[in-house]
Amino acid sequence: MARDQLQVLSALDLAKTQWYHFTAIVIAGMGFFTDAYDIFSISLVTKLLGRIYYYEPGSSTPGTLPPNVSAAVNGVAFCGTLAGQLFFGWLGDKMGRKRVYGLTLMLMVICCVASGLSFGHTAKGVMSTLCFFRFWLGFGIGGDYPLSATIMSEYANKKTRGAFIAAVFAMQGFGNITGGIVALIVSAAFKAKYKAPAYEVDPVASTPPECDYVWRIVLMFGAIPALMTYYWRMKMPETARYTALVAKNAKQAAADMTTVLQVDIEEDPTKVAELSNSRDQFGLFSKEFLRRHGLHLMGTCVCWFVLDISFYSQNLFQKDIFSAVGWLPKAKTMSALEEVFKIARAQSLVALCGTIPGYWFTVAFIDIIGRFVIQMMGFFMMTVFMLGLAIPYHHWTTKGNQIGFVVMYAFTFFFANFGPNSTTFIVPAEIFPARLRSTCHGISAASGKAGAIVGAFGFLYAAQSTDPTKTDPGYPTGIGIRNSLFLLAGCNLIGLVFTFFVPEAKGKSLEEASGENEEEVPETEPGQTRTVPV
């Protein structure tokens, strides 16, 4: 039998865009602001950490983080994020979105500050402490993925839901650019106060002792915007869909949304009773879930996994691009603070020109052309530009052709963000039932983070030159950047194929998109069921 929609859910689906929608975007988006700020800012200060803690007297080049330490500092947050996505995704369905929402934010704030206060008498001690706090920072960030996406999807109306969830995710762009701006300001201030020569002039004086404050200030600043939204997170009511469909308290859901929407909502007692007595409660590991959503979950997981392999491995080419266009001179020709300044300037320009526009193109068009089209187009264009970089790779690396390489690289980033990097976050928050929505989003996001680990570190080794004399210090030979680009193009093609397993949710209510208005009806044979859609 078809199940009628509750009035409170219909009111949410049909609500006009109001101030509370924008408030929810900012409150939910601060987790992603902190996420992007953290990932972006650590890449800005890793070279400075190498100069401070791994300086070798008599060396012709500044100190750098050993490969294993670099992998740990950059990757431990990914590992924490993966764990946090699975744990808080599950907890969000068990305890409610709001009850654990503040916990993830406070974890991020505390660990952001603690990362900057990393202590130790030796380089190993400082790096170990930093990695410990960055793991738990990642754990908190991981929880924000399923919770923020689920909360925003359950608050939004069906007409502009995609744009609202995309806007939450687009806060990553502001986190990126803010990380660059903070690093620029702090490094410029210290550079003006503490004059230092280039490394090749005076290796010791090129890294003043005060440099140790720079990386700490940059990392700790990320806690401020997140802390500012904590009060408002605590004031948000539980989402009506969780209260009504999972907690089975439709009257409380109606009361909460009456306050939020500023309209009178009264539930029909008959519908409330029908909802309370519903037995349509299949679990994540049931045959019914496998039948209804098994392919959907496989599609969201695989697409996010291969996307993040490609997306995070693109960072491998930044140093080549920066050097090619003269944004980043050789390390020995700069002081430590000057190097931080120039790296921050270069990465901020990439974020401003390639990253941020893609996010907001998705916000503008996702509810017009749909999730499926944007994801297909994104994977296809990423494949095209990856092959465009790989096939004539030697042409791009010859003098005079670097500008074309930069343009191709920027377009790859643009179509990642105006494409699967946004849609893989949005769709899992729409196509699964309310009682499993946060869990399934967490599983999908964790698959993506596993891909990020492969992309950021597996390809860091794979992209090393086949010539042992041209590899980065401490790394074995690899397959080279050109062959790595071919592999990444193949990942994008896999994502394009698996997009066909993911249904379109444009213009549908969450109950329509997830099939939650379908009921199990007994067949003539005992133990069998058939599904009757609304």
XYZ file of C-alpha atoms in Angstrom, residues 3-499:
497
model
C 2.051 5.630 2.301
C 0.889 9.264 2.423
C 3.456 12.010 2.932
C 3.432 13.673 6.356
C 2.396 17.317 6.302
C 5.617 18.490 7.939
C 7.706 16.831 5.208
C 5.491 18.261 2.464
C 5.883 21.713 4.028
C 9.688 21.359 3.941
C 9.659 20.158 0.325
C 7.509 23.065 -0.840
C 8.949 25.810 1.402
C 10.206 28.948 -0.298
C 13.874 29.801 0.121
C 14.143 31.580 3.467
C 16.768 33.064 5.754
C 17.050 29.821 7.745
C 18.263 28.039 4.594
C 21.237 30.399 4.313
C 21.893 30.167 8.037
C 21.983 26.365 7.746
C 24.437 26.599 4.817
C 26.885 28.695 6.862
C 26.515 26.572 10.020
C 26.931 23.300 8.127
C 29.609 24.695 5.831
C 32.009 25.704 8.606
C 33.076 22.080 9.013
C 34.115 22.008 5.356
C 35.785 25.385 5.691
C 37.934 23.900 8.483
C 38.496 20.701 6.479
C 39.820 22.574 3.451
C 41.763 25.052 5.575
C 43.522 22.200 7.367
C 44.457 20.260 4.222
C 45.505 23.433 2.412
C 47.476 24.965 5.284
C 49.544 21.856 6.073
C 50.760 21.810 2.463
C 51.862 25.424 2.901
C 54.047 24.737 5.927
C 55.560 21.295 5.224
C 58.602 22.850 3.535
C 59.032 25.155 6.530
C 58.860 22.155 8.877
C 61.610 20.516 6.845
C 63.841 23.595 7.094
C 63.310 23.928 10.874
C 63.516 20.313 12.027
C 65.539 18.505 9.337
C 68.339 20.957 8.529
C 71.632 19.202 7.773
C 74.744 21.342 8.390
C 76.891 21.612 5.270
C 74.068 20.662 2.871
C 73.757 22.730 -0.322
C 69.959 22.603 -0.117
C 67.516 23.393 2.742
C 66.233 20.585 4.945
C 63.157 18.669 3.777
C 60.820 16.228 5.485
C 61.905 12.601 4.854
C 59.401 10.709 2.662
C 57.956 8.687 5.535
C 57.550 11.765 7.754
C 56.032 13.785 4.905
C 53.564 10.967 4.182
C 52.632 10.755 7.870
C 52.146 14.512 8.368
C 50.051 14.867 5.219
C 48.263 11.520 5.362
C 47.398 10.887 8.989
C 44.486 13.354 8.784
C 43.102 11.369 5.826
C 43.182 8.204 7.924
C 41.369 9.988 10.752
C 38.813 11.390 8.320
C 38.055 7.929 6.925
C 37.469 6.541 10.423
C 35.371 9.565 11.424
C 33.153 9.272 8.350
C 32.267 5.676 9.176
C 31.815 6.193 12.928
C 29.871 9.456 12.943
C 27.858 8.403 9.887
C 26.599 5.410 11.859
C 26.153 7.460 15.038
C 24.133 10.113 13.198
C 21.514 7.506 12.331
C 21.513 5.953 15.789
C 21.470 9.058 18.020
C 20.259 11.789 15.701
C 22.052 14.338 13.568
C 22.015 17.191 16.069
C 23.203 15.240 19.122
C 26.569 14.417 17.560
C 26.890 17.525 15.363
C 28.405 19.729 18.048
C 30.815 16.974 19.085
C 32.490 16.858 15.667
C 32.928 20.640 15.636
C 34.467 20.783 19.123
C 36.821 17.944 18.202
C 37.979 19.967 15.198
C 38.447 23.148 17.247
C 40.415 21.435 20.048
C 42.665 19.485 17.663
C 43.290 22.526 15.438
C 44.634 24.387 18.458
C 46.504 21.319 19.761
C 48.185 20.814 16.349
C 49.708 24.269 16.660
C 50.870 23.513 20.201
C 52.689 20.298 19.182
C 55.589 19.833 21.577
C 58.817 17.830 21.826
C 62.543 18.245 22.369
C 63.428 16.509 19.087
C 62.158 16.586 15.526
C 60.700 13.115 16.004
C 58.842 14.247 19.130
C 57.289 17.302 17.463
C 56.259 15.363 14.338
C 54.791 12.510 16.399
C 52.709 14.935 18.489
C 51.592 16.796 15.374
C 50.525 13.551 13.696
C 48.602 12.447 16.807
C 46.507 15.612 16.931
C 46.052 15.693 13.147
C 44.590 12.178 13.246
C 41.908 13.296 15.710
C 41.396 16.503 13.765
C 40.691 14.328 10.732
C 38.364 12.169 12.837
C 36.232 15.221 13.642
C 36.343 16.454 10.044
C 35.227 12.996 8.882
C 32.118 13.219 11.033
C 31.149 16.483 9.396
C 30.840 14.889 5.933
C 27.784 12.670 6.536
C 26.219 14.921 9.187
C 26.427 18.211 7.269
C 25.255 16.659 4.004
C 22.366 14.850 5.695
C 21.261 17.861 7.758
C 21.289 20.178 4.745
C 19.425 17.693 2.542
C 16.770 17.174 5.214
C 16.313 20.913 5.816
C 16.158 21.936 2.136
C 13.189 22.138 -0.203
C 13.133 19.781 -3.167
C 13.407 22.557 -5.771
C 16.801 23.930 -4.643
C 18.111 21.081 -2.454
C 21.046 20.323 -4.743
C 22.221 23.949 -4.736
C 22.013 24.142 -0.935
C 24.066 20.967 -0.376
C 26.540 22.099 -3.057
C 26.869 25.477 -1.299
C 27.789 23.686 1.951
C 30.486 21.754 0.081
C 31.630 24.933 -1.706
C 32.707 26.363 1.653
C 35.832 24.282 1.016
C 36.796 26.877 -1.572
C 36.690 29.654 1.031
C 38.705 27.447 3.397
C 41.348 27.030 0.683
C 41.695 30.701 -0.061
C 41.603 31.701 3.634
C 44.458 29.283 4.359
C 46.513 30.991 1.678
C 45.644 34.493 2.885
C 46.511 33.691 6.518
C 49.856 32.180 5.461
C 50.588 35.237 3.290
C 49.829 37.678 6.108
C 51.716 35.779 8.815
C 54.796 35.081 6.677
C 54.889 38.683 5.385
C 54.635 40.067 8.927
C 57.427 37.838 10.234
C 59.546 38.498 7.126
C 59.271 42.257 7.699
C 60.146 41.910 11.390
C 62.911 39.295 11.117
C 65.095 39.956 8.074
C 66.778 36.794 6.773
C 69.143 36.096 3.836
C 68.653 33.355 1.244
C 69.766 29.842 2.164
C 72.685 29.909 -0.298
C 73.984 33.087 1.384
C 73.703 31.936 5.013
C 72.039 28.536 5.634
C 71.590 29.049 9.396
C 70.382 32.660 9.329
C 67.943 31.918 6.475
C 65.654 30.203 9.011
C 65.240 32.517 12.043
C 64.154 30.807 15.315
C 60.886 32.780 15.147
C 59.870 30.713 12.094
C 58.686 28.071 14.554
C 55.794 30.368 15.467
C 54.685 30.804 11.840
C 53.492 27.267 11.130
C 51.846 27.041 14.540
C 49.838 30.248 14.022
C 48.758 29.168 10.530
C 47.494 25.777 11.748
C 45.735 27.158 14.843
C 43.836 29.886 12.994
C 41.506 27.281 11.447
C 39.819 26.823 14.832
C 38.420 30.363 14.944
C 35.667 30.216 12.255
C 34.554 26.772 13.458
C 34.343 27.929 17.076
C 32.223 30.914 16.042
C 29.456 28.628 14.735
C 29.354 26.199 17.678
C 26.558 28.067 19.482
C 24.381 28.078 16.370
C 24.904 24.367 15.804
C 23.617 23.722 19.291
C 20.562 25.914 18.634
C 19.521 24.066 15.468
C 16.560 21.729 16.029
C 16.825 18.088 15.012
C 15.847 17.590 11.372
C 12.150 16.872 10.871
C 12.877 13.794 8.800
C 14.933 12.169 11.538
C 12.404 13.088 14.235
C 9.420 11.895 12.200
C 10.762 8.954 10.172
C 13.445 7.527 12.484
C 12.459 8.633 16.001
C 8.755 8.222 15.024
C 7.741 11.484 16.685
C 5.880 13.353 13.963
C 4.236 15.739 16.439
C 7.636 16.960 17.685
C 8.848 17.289 14.083
C 5.800 19.429 13.272
C 6.418 21.607 16.352
C 10.108 22.106 15.466
C 9.398 23.033 11.849
C 6.530 25.326 12.835
C 9.167 27.445 14.594
C 11.687 27.210 11.744
C 9.285 27.801 8.838
C 7.056 30.191 10.822
C 3.877 28.469 9.640
C 1.338 26.369 11.521
C 1.798 22.616 10.928
C -0.515 20.088 12.539
C -0.169 16.409 11.765
C -3.140 14.172 11.026
C -3.337 11.668 13.946
C -4.168 8.882 11.466
C -0.923 9.439 9.535
C 1.067 9.638 12.777
C -0.386 6.330 13.948
C 0.282 4.738 10.552
C 3.891 5.918 10.686
C 4.410 4.623 14.231
C 3.088 1.185 13.261
C 5.127 0.932 10.068
C 7.259 -2.196 9.799
C 9.188 -1.121 6.744
C 12.464 -1.106 8.683
C 14.974 -3.154 6.686
C 18.597 -2.742 7.812
C 21.857 -1.997 6.038
C 22.854 -5.672 5.758
C 19.407 -6.989 4.758
C 18.433 -8.537 1.442
C 15.824 -5.821 1.014
C 18.480 -3.069 1.239
C 20.662 -4.975 -1.201
C 17.739 -5.283 -3.627
C 16.683 -1.644 -3.370
C 19.970 0.211 -2.830
C 22.865 -2.215 -3.295
C 23.764 -0.929 -6.773
C 23.229 2.661 -5.646
C 25.704 2.272 -2.777
C 28.208 0.560 -5.045
C 27.854 3.423 -7.537
C 28.364 6.185 -4.962
C 31.340 4.380 -3.376
C 33.188 3.565 -6.605
C 32.600 7.014 -8.133
C 33.874 8.793 -5.015
C 36.842 6.389 -4.710
C 38.152 6.887 -8.268
C 37.368 10.612 -8.207
C 39.507 11.183 -5.128
C 42.382 9.124 -6.557
C 42.430 11.530 -9.484
C 41.606 14.691 -7.546
C 44.190 14.355 -4.770
C 46.954 13.121 -7.048
C 46.736 16.367 -9.029
C 48.690 17.979 -6.203
C 51.719 16.063 -7.512
C 52.005 18.401 -10.467
C 51.738 21.690 -8.601
C 55.445 21.995 -7.891
C 56.211 21.435 -11.609
C 53.697 24.086 -12.624
C 54.862 26.627 -10.066
C 58.476 26.180 -11.177
C 57.572 26.254 -14.870
C 55.820 29.624 -14.733
C 58.405 31.135 -12.374
C 56.120 31.352 -9.341
C 58.451 29.236 -7.223
C 62.237 29.725 -7.523
C 64.675 27.103 -6.272
C 64.496 26.659 -2.491
C 68.136 27.581 -1.885
C 67.600 31.031 -3.438
C 65.012 31.958 -0.769
C 64.821 32.339 2.988
C 62.382 30.109 4.901
C 59.761 32.861 5.299
C 60.076 33.949 1.683
C 59.429 30.358 0.582
C 56.251 30.135 2.693
C 55.058 33.440 1.199
C 55.640 32.368 -2.414
C 54.096 28.906 -1.963
C 51.017 30.501 -0.345
C 50.730 33.029 -3.170
C 50.990 30.369 -5.858
C 48.504 27.962 -4.276
C 46.048 30.784 -3.549
C 46.047 31.742 -7.233
C 45.328 28.129 -8.213
C 42.480 27.987 -5.680
C 41.053 31.312 -6.832
C 41.183 30.569 -10.558
C 40.574 26.816 -10.756
C 38.937 25.569 -7.569
C 36.389 28.147 -6.398
C 34.686 28.822 -9.799
C 33.987 25.087 -10.279
C 32.202 24.795 -6.932
C 29.889 27.718 -7.665
C 29.124 26.591 -11.211
C 27.769 23.436 -9.562
C 25.671 25.515 -7.143
C 24.237 27.478 -10.072
C 23.414 24.580 -12.414
C 22.824 21.423 -10.367
C 19.077 21.928 -9.982
C 18.772 22.904 -13.646
C 20.675 20.161 -15.503
C 20.805 17.587 -12.693
C 23.381 15.558 -10.789
C 23.773 12.824 -13.403
C 24.654 15.176 -16.274
C 27.144 17.184 -14.188
C 28.892 14.040 -12.928
C 29.066 12.453 -16.404
C 30.321 15.677 -17.955
C 32.899 16.154 -15.180
C 34.363 12.662 -15.454
C 34.409 12.890 -19.272
C 36.146 16.292 -19.357
C 38.652 15.231 -16.690
C 39.494 12.210 -18.857
C 39.928 14.428 -21.915
C 42.213 16.912 -20.154
C 44.241 14.174 -18.429
C 44.865 12.546 -21.819
C 45.576 15.993 -23.260
C 48.315 16.364 -20.662
C 49.624 12.794 -20.959
C 49.815 12.081 -24.711
C 51.954 15.128 -25.626
C 53.577 15.350 -22.170
C 57.059 15.991 -23.545
C 55.651 18.875 -25.602
C 54.214 20.521 -22.482
C 57.517 20.259 -20.594
C 59.594 22.003 -23.275
C 60.339 25.698 -22.841
C 57.667 28.020 -24.207
C 54.760 25.589 -23.812
C 54.267 25.856 -20.051
C 51.304 28.248 -20.256
C 49.308 25.642 -22.164
C 50.141 23.092 -19.478
C 48.857 25.468 -16.785
C 45.603 26.067 -18.710
C 44.995 22.324 -19.171
C 45.754 21.712 -15.512
C 43.359 24.475 -14.390
C 40.541 23.067 -16.537
C 41.056 19.624 -15.004
C 40.536 21.173 -11.565
C 37.550 23.191 -12.799
C 35.714 20.140 -14.155
C 36.520 18.146 -11.044
C 34.684 20.734 -8.945
C 31.999 21.465 -11.557
C 31.552 17.724 -11.700
C 32.090 14.646 -9.544
C 33.923 16.317 -6.645
C 30.646 18.082 -5.824
C 28.075 15.512 -6.974
C 29.678 12.568 -5.144
C 29.093 14.552 -1.930
C 25.522 15.559 -2.778
C 23.902 12.393 -4.148
C 24.472 9.996 -1.180
C 22.565 12.461 1.025
C 19.500 12.121 -1.209
C 19.019 8.564 -2.439
C 19.022 6.486 0.780
C 16.264 6.123 3.447
C 16.325 8.533 6.409
C 17.264 5.847 8.962
C 20.315 4.839 6.858
C 21.090 8.136 5.124
C 23.946 9.272 7.354
C 25.482 5.780 7.479
C 25.422 5.333 3.697
C 26.841 8.808 3.137
C 29.624 7.983 5.622
C 30.422 4.729 3.783
C 30.505 6.543 0.433
C 32.680 9.338 1.834
C 35.056 6.845 3.471
C 35.469 5.136 0.079
C 36.420 8.527 -1.318
C 38.943 9.133 1.435
C 40.491 5.718 0.740
C 40.894 6.930 -2.843
C 42.470 10.149 -1.543
C 45.057 8.117 0.366
C 45.852 6.119 -2.787
C 45.987 9.291 -4.890
C 48.069 11.392 -2.537
C 50.589 8.716 -1.533
C 50.430 5.814 -3.961
C 50.887 8.179 -6.881
C 53.522 10.175 -5.017
C 55.697 7.091 -5.412
C 54.309 6.051 -8.810
C 54.968 9.459 -10.393
C 58.694 9.356 -9.572
C 60.975 9.256 -12.603
C 62.084 5.939 -14.062
C 65.617 7.379 -13.963
C 67.115 6.827 -10.456
C 69.121 10.056 -10.758
C 65.973 12.177 -11.221
C 63.802 10.928 -8.350
C 63.034 13.124 -5.313
C 65.401 12.525 -2.375
C 64.518 9.325 -0.500
C 62.085 7.951 -3.109
C 62.506 4.832 -5.274
C 61.984 4.927 -9.037
C 58.394 4.953 -10.310
C 56.537 4.877 -13.621
C 56.870 8.621 -14.281
C 54.324 11.445 -14.448
C 53.244 10.685 -18.033
C 52.264 7.072 -17.276
C 50.645 8.207 -14.017
C 48.445 10.588 -16.023
C 47.287 7.680 -18.216
C 46.337 5.740 -15.067
C 44.400 8.716 -13.735
C 42.521 9.055 -17.024
C 41.562 5.384 -16.635
C 40.234 6.115 -13.114
C 38.044 8.866 -14.552
C 36.637 6.488 -17.163
C 35.721 3.977 -14.431
C 33.893 6.775 -12.590
C 32.008 7.662 -15.772
C 30.801 4.052 -16.161
C 29.703 3.665 -12.525
C 27.755 6.935 -12.680
